[in-house]
XYZ file of C-alpha atoms in Angstrom:
470
model
C 313.743 -79.567 -90.083
C 311.838 -78.668 -86.299
C 308.460 -76.674 -86.117
C 308.528 -73.294 -84.909
C 307.612 -71.959 -82.052
C 304.953 -69.729 -80.633
C 305.382 -67.849 -77.663
C 304.023 -65.103 -75.549
C 307.316 -63.099 -74.397
C 306.177 -61.841 -71.250
C 308.102 -58.215 -71.408
C 305.629 -58.133 -74.946
C 305.304 -54.096 -75.776
C 306.869 -52.736 -73.011
C 309.985 -50.772 -73.001
C 313.531 -52.060 -73.786
C 315.745 -49.538 -71.591
C 316.672 -51.223 -68.746
C 315.668 -48.027 -65.887
C 311.665 -48.124 -68.269
C 311.203 -51.704 -68.349
C 311.529 -51.685 -64.585
C 309.110 -49.272 -63.761
C 306.756 -50.679 -66.509
C 307.359 -53.976 -64.427
C 305.829 -52.673 -61.799
C 302.853 -49.961 -63.445
C 301.775 -53.174 -64.885
C 302.001 -56.223 -62.687
C 299.472 -53.514 -60.738
C 296.766 -53.884 -63.177
C 297.415 -57.095 -65.009
C 294.781 -58.874 -62.323
C 292.027 -56.734 -62.680
C 288.508 -57.645 -64.079
C 287.785 -56.570 -67.537
C 285.586 -53.625 -67.970
C 283.875 -53.414 -71.101
C 281.586 -50.821 -71.456
C 281.522 -50.807 -76.056
C 280.745 -54.113 -77.864
C 279.562 -56.329 -80.262
C 279.303 -59.724 -78.053
C 275.824 -61.126 -79.530
C 273.811 -61.257 -75.621
C 272.280 -64.872 -77.389
C 276.172 -66.367 -77.051
C 275.598 -65.448 -73.201
C 272.434 -65.684 -72.107
C 271.786 -69.267 -74.094
C 275.633 -69.906 -72.775
C 276.109 -71.552 -76.172
C 278.192 -74.200 -77.139
C 281.127 -72.962 -80.017
C 280.964 -74.991 -82.534
C 283.992 -74.713 -84.788
C 287.512 -72.964 -84.388
C 286.802 -70.888 -86.996
C 283.032 -70.053 -86.275
C 284.976 -68.471 -83.359
C 288.298 -67.055 -84.280
C 288.071 -66.467 -88.052
C 283.947 -65.703 -88.860
C 283.382 -62.234 -86.160
C 286.456 -61.053 -86.753
C 286.292 -58.008 -89.578
C 290.232 -56.926 -89.224
C 291.529 -61.140 -89.844
C 288.929 -61.233 -92.414
C 289.371 -57.808 -94.185
C 293.409 -58.407 -94.063
C 292.790 -62.192 -95.715
C 290.759 -60.819 -98.205
C 292.830 -57.701 -99.228
C 295.747 -61.326 -99.691
C 293.455 -63.571 -102.227
C 291.344 -65.417 -100.083
C 287.363 -65.172 -100.861
C 284.702 -64.085 -98.390
C 282.555 -67.045 -98.561
C 285.763 -69.060 -97.567
C 286.264 -68.082 -93.990
C 282.337 -68.652 -93.338
C 281.411 -64.808 -94.348
C 277.496 -64.433 -95.318
C 276.550 -67.827 -94.686
C 273.904 -69.717 -91.542
C 276.225 -72.252 -91.380
C 279.632 -74.276 -92.727
C 280.757 -77.885 -92.142
C 283.376 -79.845 -91.222
C 285.128 -79.452 -94.023
C 284.675 -75.386 -94.956
C 285.741 -75.379 -91.315
C 289.006 -76.851 -91.949
C 289.707 -75.237 -95.347
C 289.004 -71.623 -93.668
C 291.060 -72.481 -90.591
C 293.939 -73.402 -92.961
C 293.653 -70.911 -95.299
C 294.162 -68.248 -92.271
C 297.516 -70.689 -91.473
C 298.576 -70.247 -94.886
C 297.776 -66.958 -94.887
C 299.640 -66.400 -91.761
C 302.968 -64.371 -93.087
C 300.581 -62.078 -93.581
C 299.885 -60.891 -90.498
C 303.180 -60.035 -89.001
C 303.670 -56.839 -87.757
C 299.457 -56.839 -87.521
C 297.719 -55.963 -84.059
C 296.258 -59.353 -85.721
C 298.800 -61.118 -85.488
C 299.447 -59.846 -81.890
C 295.705 -60.986 -80.981
C 295.560 -64.300 -81.760
C 299.418 -65.122 -80.274
C 297.757 -64.149 -77.816
C 294.226 -66.494 -77.879
C 296.348 -69.191 -79.456
C 298.607 -69.653 -76.576
C 297.283 -67.755 -74.190
C 293.788 -69.989 -74.194
C 294.835 -72.373 -76.416
C 297.773 -73.732 -75.290
C 299.172 -73.906 -79.169
C 303.039 -74.151 -79.748
C 303.185 -74.225 -83.321
C 303.501 -71.078 -85.366
C 300.929 -71.101 -87.981
C 301.835 -72.894 -91.518
C 299.544 -75.313 -93.788
C 301.723 -78.323 -92.722
C 300.341 -77.488 -88.724
C 297.043 -76.099 -90.031
C 295.061 -79.398 -89.434
C 296.661 -79.857 -86.411
C 295.701 -76.748 -84.959
C 292.226 -76.378 -85.866
C 292.047 -80.267 -83.265
C 293.637 -78.757 -80.388
C 291.544 -75.907 -80.844
C 287.684 -78.312 -81.622
C 288.677 -79.885 -78.272
C 289.083 -76.869 -76.420
C 286.088 -75.457 -77.414
C 284.309 -79.372 -76.624
C 284.755 -79.033 -73.204
C 282.098 -77.683 -70.959
C 284.282 -74.627 -69.189
C 284.306 -72.996 -72.383
C 281.223 -71.965 -72.998
C 280.501 -68.009 -72.567
C 279.167 -68.097 -69.390
C 282.318 -70.272 -67.878
C 285.027 -67.905 -70.123
C 283.399 -64.608 -68.812
C 284.482 -65.992 -65.238
C 288.036 -67.412 -66.344
C 287.873 -63.955 -68.268
C 287.768 -62.416 -65.716
C 284.886 -60.105 -67.873
C 282.646 -58.173 -64.967
C 281.049 -56.297 -67.246
C 280.654 -55.876 -71.100
C 277.985 -54.147 -73.046
C 276.162 -55.248 -76.582
C 274.976 -53.486 -79.475
C 270.741 -53.157 -79.687
C 268.086 -51.818 -81.961
C 266.149 -49.466 -80.256
C 262.848 -51.658 -81.430
C 264.599 -55.112 -79.806
C 262.453 -56.073 -76.797
C 266.383 -56.417 -74.884
C 264.819 -60.544 -73.615
C 268.451 -62.656 -73.798
C 269.149 -59.486 -71.393
C 266.306 -59.741 -69.500
C 266.417 -63.322 -68.871
C 270.727 -62.796 -67.046
C 268.950 -60.902 -64.774
C 266.648 -63.652 -63.861
C 269.339 -66.245 -63.883
C 270.806 -65.737 -59.972
C 272.919 -67.963 -61.732
C 274.855 -65.936 -63.671
C 276.537 -63.748 -61.593
C 278.242 -61.247 -63.741
C 276.658 -57.810 -65.377
C 276.234 -58.171 -69.501
C 274.382 -54.621 -70.672
C 272.692 -53.715 -73.221
C 273.719 -50.426 -75.768
C 271.232 -48.182 -76.969
C 272.127 -48.170 -81.425
C 270.133 -45.445 -82.617
C 272.133 -44.277 -85.730
C 269.578 -45.739 -88.870
C 266.831 -44.510 -87.293
C 268.562 -40.680 -87.366
C 269.313 -41.247 -90.647
C 265.859 -39.448 -93.189
C 268.739 -39.951 -96.340
C 268.783 -44.064 -95.539
C 266.808 -46.053 -98.243
C 264.395 -48.065 -95.572
C 263.968 -45.460 -93.434
C 259.994 -45.404 -92.695
C 260.317 -48.908 -92.551
C 262.256 -48.100 -89.932
C 259.778 -45.523 -88.486
C 256.684 -48.144 -88.414
C 258.927 -50.552 -86.445
C 259.674 -47.815 -83.940
C 256.234 -46.653 -83.739
C 255.035 -49.899 -83.460
C 258.052 -50.791 -80.724
C 257.055 -47.445 -78.897
C 254.091 -47.755 -78.960
C 254.265 -43.664 -80.385
C 253.809 -42.637 -83.695
C 256.862 -41.497 -85.462
C 255.941 -40.368 -88.141
C 255.691 -37.193 -87.203
C 258.771 -35.387 -84.771
C 256.772 -34.859 -82.474
C 256.043 -38.489 -82.081
C 259.891 -40.111 -83.636
C 260.621 -37.360 -80.403
C 257.986 -39.549 -77.743
C 259.751 -42.588 -79.307
C 262.985 -41.800 -78.651
C 262.914 -41.165 -75.171
C 260.073 -44.503 -74.500
C 262.886 -46.499 -76.449
C 265.244 -45.018 -73.927
C 264.094 -45.545 -70.591
C 263.040 -48.971 -71.982
C 266.753 -49.700 -72.624
C 267.999 -47.708 -68.695
C 265.368 -50.458 -67.545
C 267.074 -53.286 -69.393
C 270.455 -51.701 -67.944
C 271.500 -50.442 -70.711
C 274.009 -47.411 -69.671
C 274.947 -46.209 -72.635
C 273.391 -45.313 -76.488
C 276.080 -45.559 -79.651
C 276.171 -43.094 -82.421
C 277.809 -43.678 -86.279
C 278.027 -41.624 -88.257
C 279.937 -39.667 -91.147
C 280.177 -36.194 -89.738
C 280.486 -35.105 -86.351
C 278.233 -32.546 -87.603
C 275.495 -30.760 -85.172
C 272.392 -28.099 -85.176
C 269.446 -26.535 -82.675
C 266.801 -26.504 -85.546
C 263.832 -24.553 -84.351
C 260.161 -26.565 -83.892
C 258.620 -25.420 -87.020
C 261.290 -26.004 -89.622
C 261.955 -29.260 -88.123
C 259.106 -30.775 -88.436
C 258.796 -29.392 -92.049
C 261.613 -30.824 -93.318
C 260.372 -34.386 -90.790
C 257.724 -34.680 -92.755
C 258.644 -33.685 -96.458
C 261.127 -36.616 -95.065
C 258.822 -39.217 -94.578
C 256.072 -38.124 -97.516
C 259.959 -38.383 -99.663
C 259.806 -34.784 -100.833
C 263.055 -33.319 -98.497
C 266.348 -32.855 -100.512
C 270.277 -34.201 -99.323
C 270.486 -30.963 -98.265
C 266.801 -30.765 -96.094
C 267.431 -34.299 -94.810
C 271.546 -33.564 -93.568
C 270.147 -30.726 -91.674
C 267.632 -33.561 -89.773
C 269.905 -35.530 -88.720
C 272.151 -33.467 -87.789
C 268.849 -32.152 -85.313
C 267.963 -35.595 -84.594
C 271.579 -36.756 -83.762
C 272.221 -33.127 -81.019
C 268.228 -34.158 -79.936
C 269.724 -37.568 -78.266
C 271.931 -35.513 -76.368
C 268.866 -33.561 -75.067
C 267.939 -36.704 -73.770
C 271.074 -38.063 -73.031
C 271.711 -35.032 -70.646
C 268.440 -35.822 -68.845
C 268.124 -39.786 -68.537
C 272.492 -40.048 -67.785
C 272.648 -42.638 -71.145
C 276.035 -42.208 -71.160
C 276.742 -41.130 -75.525
C 279.660 -42.403 -77.251
C 279.858 -42.209 -80.682
C 281.768 -43.207 -83.310
C 282.418 -41.105 -86.788
C 283.507 -40.783 -90.118
C 283.342 -44.246 -91.648
C 283.010 -44.550 -94.659
C 280.810 -47.742 -95.137
C 281.091 -50.659 -98.056
C 283.394 -49.189 -99.109
C 283.638 -52.214 -101.313
C 280.100 -51.758 -103.574
C 279.468 -55.805 -105.155
C 280.540 -57.535 -101.604
C 278.149 -55.396 -100.325
C 275.881 -56.218 -102.585
C 276.523 -59.410 -101.969
C 277.204 -59.959 -98.480
C 275.884 -57.329 -97.618
C 277.260 -54.513 -94.863
C 279.438 -54.950 -91.845
C 281.658 -57.496 -93.707
C 285.029 -55.555 -93.024
C 284.920 -53.433 -96.328
C 284.618 -50.125 -94.672
C 287.495 -47.402 -94.266
C 287.729 -44.147 -92.452
C 288.176 -40.929 -93.597
C 288.984 -37.500 -92.635
C 286.241 -35.651 -89.960
C 286.050 -32.096 -88.375
C 285.029 -32.433 -84.900
C 285.192 -28.291 -83.210
C 283.222 -26.116 -85.593
C 280.415 -29.970 -86.214
C 280.620 -30.131 -82.258
C 279.834 -26.594 -81.183
C 276.298 -26.708 -81.263
C 276.432 -29.329 -79.928
C 278.979 -28.189 -76.114
C 277.622 -25.155 -77.151
C 274.742 -26.138 -75.228
C 275.028 -29.316 -73.624
C 278.587 -29.443 -73.044
C 278.924 -27.999 -69.699
C 275.795 -29.779 -67.930
C 275.674 -33.974 -66.925
C 276.059 -34.807 -70.394
C 278.685 -37.482 -71.180
C 279.440 -38.445 -74.487
C 282.317 -39.826 -75.429
C 283.987 -38.613 -79.137
C 286.528 -41.635 -80.787
C 287.840 -40.394 -84.083
C 289.940 -42.510 -86.125
C 291.362 -39.417 -87.983
C 294.552 -38.588 -85.806
C 295.311 -35.478 -86.452
C 292.565 -34.984 -84.623
C 294.001 -36.224 -80.797
C 295.386 -32.966 -80.289
C 294.967 -30.284 -82.159
C 291.054 -30.672 -82.035
C 290.060 -33.352 -79.137
C 292.540 -33.002 -76.497
C 291.889 -29.301 -76.374
C 287.678 -29.870 -76.592
C 288.381 -32.848 -73.694
C 290.459 -30.261 -72.114
C 287.588 -27.642 -70.817
C 284.444 -29.550 -71.487
C 283.259 -31.166 -68.283
C 280.762 -33.101 -70.707
C 282.923 -34.248 -73.922
C 285.604 -37.708 -73.082
C 288.062 -38.488 -75.604
C 287.579 -42.153 -76.771
C 290.567 -43.836 -76.684
C 292.122 -45.676 -80.740
C 289.350 -48.369 -82.058
C 289.656 -49.934 -85.202
C 291.762 -49.706 -87.433
C 293.745 -47.585 -85.049
C 293.667 -50.144 -81.335
C 297.142 -51.269 -83.007
C 300.063 -51.085 -80.153
C 301.116 -48.245 -82.392
C 298.411 -46.097 -82.972
C 297.765 -46.737 -79.218
C 301.346 -45.251 -78.534
C 300.933 -41.632 -80.722
C 297.306 -40.998 -78.928
C 298.349 -41.921 -75.248
C 301.122 -38.885 -76.570
C 299.021 -36.692 -78.539
C 295.777 -36.843 -75.529
C 297.223 -37.074 -72.925
C 299.334 -33.272 -72.493
C 296.458 -31.707 -73.329
C 293.391 -33.144 -71.623
C 295.781 -35.309 -68.883
C 294.045 -39.618 -67.403
C 291.047 -38.143 -66.660
C 289.558 -36.756 -69.561
C 290.137 -40.154 -71.213
C 286.834 -43.457 -72.166
C 289.134 -46.278 -71.013
C 289.897 -49.616 -72.968
C 287.585 -49.597 -75.403
C 287.637 -53.080 -77.448
C 284.618 -52.473 -79.572
C 285.169 -56.433 -80.360
C 282.369 -58.943 -81.293
C 285.568 -61.972 -81.334
C 284.655 -62.736 -78.523
C 288.339 -65.093 -77.283
C 289.734 -61.292 -78.531
C 288.791 -59.609 -75.772
C 291.123 -60.080 -72.287
C 293.979 -60.270 -75.986
C 293.138 -56.227 -75.709
C 292.264 -55.701 -72.524
C 295.925 -56.622 -71.924
C 297.343 -54.525 -74.685
C 295.684 -51.475 -73.908
C 296.945 -52.745 -70.096
C 300.684 -53.210 -71.157
C 300.811 -50.593 -73.116
C 299.942 -47.636 -70.468
C 302.425 -49.053 -67.645
C 304.603 -48.663 -71.278
C 303.837 -45.176 -71.917
C 303.753 -44.100 -67.923
C 306.622 -45.352 -67.124
C 308.597 -43.562 -69.895
C 306.874 -40.393 -67.894
C 308.756 -41.886 -64.536
C 311.838 -41.837 -66.181
C 311.655 -38.790 -67.574
C 310.832 -37.087 -63.999
C 306.979 -36.158 -64.372
C 305.149 -38.945 -62.632
C 306.840 -40.568 -59.698
C 306.634 -43.891 -59.612
C 303.430 -44.218 -56.781
C 301.251 -42.083 -58.792
C 301.935 -44.582 -62.566
C 300.433 -47.042 -61.079
C 298.025 -44.957 -59.185
C 296.981 -44.053 -63.270
C 297.050 -47.598 -64.823
C 294.390 -48.621 -62.292
C 291.716 -45.349 -62.697
C 292.493 -46.763 -66.598
C 291.294 -49.651 -65.898
C 288.652 -49.638 -63.122
C 287.847 -45.813 -62.323
C 287.634 -44.362 -65.990
C 285.006 -46.665 -66.966
C 283.277 -47.139 -64.114
C 282.771 -43.354 -64.456
C 282.335 -41.836 -67.999
C 279.841 -44.885 -67.913
C 278.406 -44.940 -64.462
C 278.870 -48.393 -63.577
């Protein structure tokens, strides 16, 4: 019996009704070759600054991809066998992990992860066999041979993928050495920018918060153990990030609560939090105040403020204690936006602030976020990310949001990934779904075809360029 093949359908994700398909093809053709703009992601800058060779297929395609890991874990796989929590694995263990992926291939049927993996295996590595236990080693060898070539180092891949801009995610105290080295390297012609990620420093209830304040004091040269000193330190580090090319800050809190406290009240809670005397309610108030003050800073220094809220982090306590944070055991929770953001938007919603709000709670799209984006000049709507950047979810987003807020108030594609080789697959998926949605509007007589082509281009190029001041 012949091995089932793995192929990429030329019209994947496009509608099948003939007239809609024809329009979608023309719209997609206008964007498929455009450079990738990736304003929010988690690829380590060291990969690019050091032009680090990828060592093996497992550490490239499996270990860093939380989406892949979580589904394998749900189907009985130990994360340690995938390389999670391990500094490095030998050849035997790497092959074992890759075999596990191939043995569980059917568990990915219908998922976005399968879509991205097929796009990578076929489009990048030339794999034409559907993964199975029988051919796992053969596919592993094909990928391994490819990544051993000089043209598969990160910088060459940025050229091959045509990534014009990519942002990393960085701690406020990072020295940004990798970014500085890239700027100084005249042979590097792409753009890599840091992203200011201060959320841990805004959470006084977090274990080790005072240690973070000490770290912030050292990095900034400001005494961050008081509210005024903390504010000065944050402003200092934001300037440092801007000097190193940053265009945005990123924030992830359990809710979107905002408040502007009286200075003396905020300072009193800050002091009590440092001393370990503040209540949970007081620390929540302070976190919301500090978060809102980041919007004040953003309105002044021009960093676009992106917010990824409403996630129950490290839901699996045992896995957290064993492997640490950021392993994929996070789960979405419900969110409220209108009341929560009112203090912030009332103060900064029609200023020079650019605030991009994401959600994993799809019920908010048409009820809260689109109406807010359809009024406030500062607010932009973040595209589907994480658990909902799958084809069906993306289309639901488009139908729910654009009819109220239009296309000019969305952020543009955000891939939000550390799985480097999946970046072109994710952006291509987004462009195909843009084409599918716009083609529907053309066939329904709500757009002319030339308008749809122009909007598709805008979503890929103009929107992220404008929203992130590129």
